[in-house]
Amino acid sequence: MIPTPRTARQLAVLLLARDPSPSLVPSQVYNAVLTQEIEASAAPDMAKIGLHLLNDDLAASHALSQRHEGEALADYWHAIIHRREGDYGNSRYWFGRVGRIPLLAEVYGPDANAPVAFVERCRAAGRGHD
């Protein structure tokens, strides 16, 4: 019997429950089987990008975000992908491409410079640390 495919929400719950939490700069995909499930899911591409990020599959997430380059949410995901790769300069570039979208204020607060400041804090935290 073929199992019922998991929904995007179920995949997100599973990935958010990881213990330990993902590292700042992952060295490998967390679960290759989940990569296949994410790709096969009926979720919109923007959700798939986030799910791939949660699964530490930066390559799959990057390829999908590039297919939607110029869309604010895809550019936001693109910035996060580069931050997680440790490519902080490129992350700052992509945050600059996002523009003003409500999501940024929801996540980072009203300061328009907060996303880039967070990238810099990640860069500083990542020096010599896991």
Coordinates of C-alpha atoms in Angstrom, one line a residue:
M1 CA 0.0 0.0 0.0
I2 CA 1.4 3.4 -1.0
P3 CA 1.3 5.9 1.9
T4 CA -0.7 9.1 1.6
P5 CA 1.7 11.9 0.7
R6 CA 2.3 14.4 3.5
T7 CA 1.1 17.9 3.1
A8 CA 3.4 20.9 3.2
R9 CA 2.2 21.6 6.7
Q10 CA 3.0 18.1 7.8
L11 CA 6.4 18.3 6.3
A12 CA 7.0 21.7 8.0
V13 CA 6.0 20.3 11.4
L14 CA 8.3 17.3 10.9
L15 CA 11.2 19.5 9.9
L16 CA 10.6 22.1 12.6
A17 CA 10.7 19.4 15.2
R18 CA 14.3 18.5 14.3
D19 CA 16.6 17.9 17.3
P20 CA 19.1 19.3 17.2
S21 CA 18.1 22.3 15.3
P22 CA 19.8 23.0 11.9
S23 CA 23.2 24.5 12.0
L24 CA 23.9 28.0 10.8
V25 CA 25.7 26.8 7.7
P26 CA 24.6 23.2 6.9
S27 CA 27.1 20.8 5.5
Q28 CA 24.7 18.3 3.9
V29 CA 21.0 17.7 3.3
Y30 CA 19.2 16.7 6.4
N31 CA 17.0 14.0 4.8
A32 CA 17.2 13.1 1.1
V33 CA 13.9 11.2 1.2
L34 CA 12.2 14.4 2.3
T35 CA 13.7 16.2 -0.7
Q36 CA 11.8 13.9 -2.9
E37 CA 8.6 14.3 -0.9
I38 CA 8.9 18.1 -1.0
E39 CA 9.3 18.0 -4.8
A40 CA 6.4 15.7 -5.2
S41 CA 4.1 17.7 -3.0
A42 CA 1.3 19.9 -4.3
A43 CA 2.6 22.9 -2.3
P44 CA 3.3 26.1 -4.2
D45 CA 6.9 26.7 -5.1
M46 CA 7.3 29.4 -2.5
A47 CA 6.4 26.9 0.2
K48 CA 8.7 24.3 -1.3
I49 CA 11.6 26.7 -1.2
G50 CA 11.1 27.1 2.5
L51 CA 10.7 23.4 3.1
H52 CA 13.9 22.7 1.2
L53 CA 15.6 25.3 3.5
L54 CA 14.3 23.5 6.6
N55 CA 15.6 20.3 5.1
D56 CA 19.1 21.9 4.6
D57 CA 18.8 21.2 0.9
L58 CA 20.2 24.5 -0.2
A59 CA 20.8 23.4 -3.8
A60 CA 17.2 22.4 -4.4
S61 CA 16.0 25.6 -2.6
H62 CA 18.4 27.7 -4.6
A63 CA 17.4 26.3 -8.0
L64 CA 13.7 26.8 -7.3
S65 CA 14.2 30.4 -6.0
Q66 CA 16.1 31.2 -9.2
R67 CA 13.2 30.1 -11.3
H68 CA 11.1 32.9 -9.7
E69 CA 13.8 35.6 -9.6
G70 CA 12.3 39.0 -9.4
E71 CA 9.3 37.9 -7.3
A72 CA 9.7 39.5 -3.9
L73 CA 9.1 36.3 -1.9
A74 CA 11.5 34.3 -4.0
D75 CA 14.1 37.0 -3.7
Y76 CA 13.6 36.9 0.1
W77 CA 14.1 33.1 0.1
H78 CA 17.1 33.6 -2.1
A79 CA 18.6 36.0 0.5
I80 CA 18.1 33.4 3.2
I81 CA 19.6 30.6 1.1
H82 CA 22.8 32.6 0.7
R83 CA 22.9 33.5 4.4
R84 CA 22.7 29.8 5.2
E85 CA 25.4 29.0 2.6
G86 CA 27.7 31.5 4.4
D87 CA 27.7 33.8 1.4
Y88 CA 26.8 36.9 3.4
G89 CA 27.6 39.4 0.7
N90 CA 25.2 37.8 -1.7
S91 CA 22.6 37.5 1.1
R92 CA 22.8 41.3 1.6
Y93 CA 22.4 41.8 -2.2
W94 CA 19.3 39.7 -2.3
F95 CA 17.7 41.4 0.7
G96 CA 18.3 44.6 -1.2
R97 CA 16.3 43.2 -4.2
V98 CA 13.3 42.2 -2.0
G99 CA 12.0 45.7 -1.5
R100 CA 9.5 46.6 1.1
I101 CA 7.1 43.7 1.7
P102 CA 5.0 43.2 4.8
L103 CA 6.8 39.9 5.6
L104 CA 10.1 41.8 6.3
A105 CA 8.4 43.9 8.9
E106 CA 6.7 40.8 10.4
V107 CA 10.0 38.9 10.7
Y108 CA 12.5 41.7 11.4
G109 CA 10.4 44.6 12.7
P110 CA 10.0 48.1 11.3
D111 CA 13.7 48.9 10.7
A112 CA 14.3 48.5 7.0
N113 CA 18.0 47.7 7.8
A114 CA 17.2 44.9 10.2
P115 CA 17.5 42.0 7.6
V116 CA 21.0 43.0 6.7
A117 CA 21.9 43.6 10.3
F118 CA 20.7 40.1 11.0
V119 CA 22.9 38.7 8.2
E120 CA 25.9 40.5 9.8
R121 CA 25.1 39.0 13.2
C122 CA 25.0 35.5 11.5
R123 CA 28.3 36.2 9.9
A124 CA 29.9 37.2 13.2
A125 CA 28.4 34.2 15.0
G126 CA 29.6 31.8 12.4
R127 CA 33.3 32.7 12.8
G128 CA 34.8 29.5 14.2
H129 CA 31.5 28.3 15.6
D130 CA 29.1 25.5 14.7

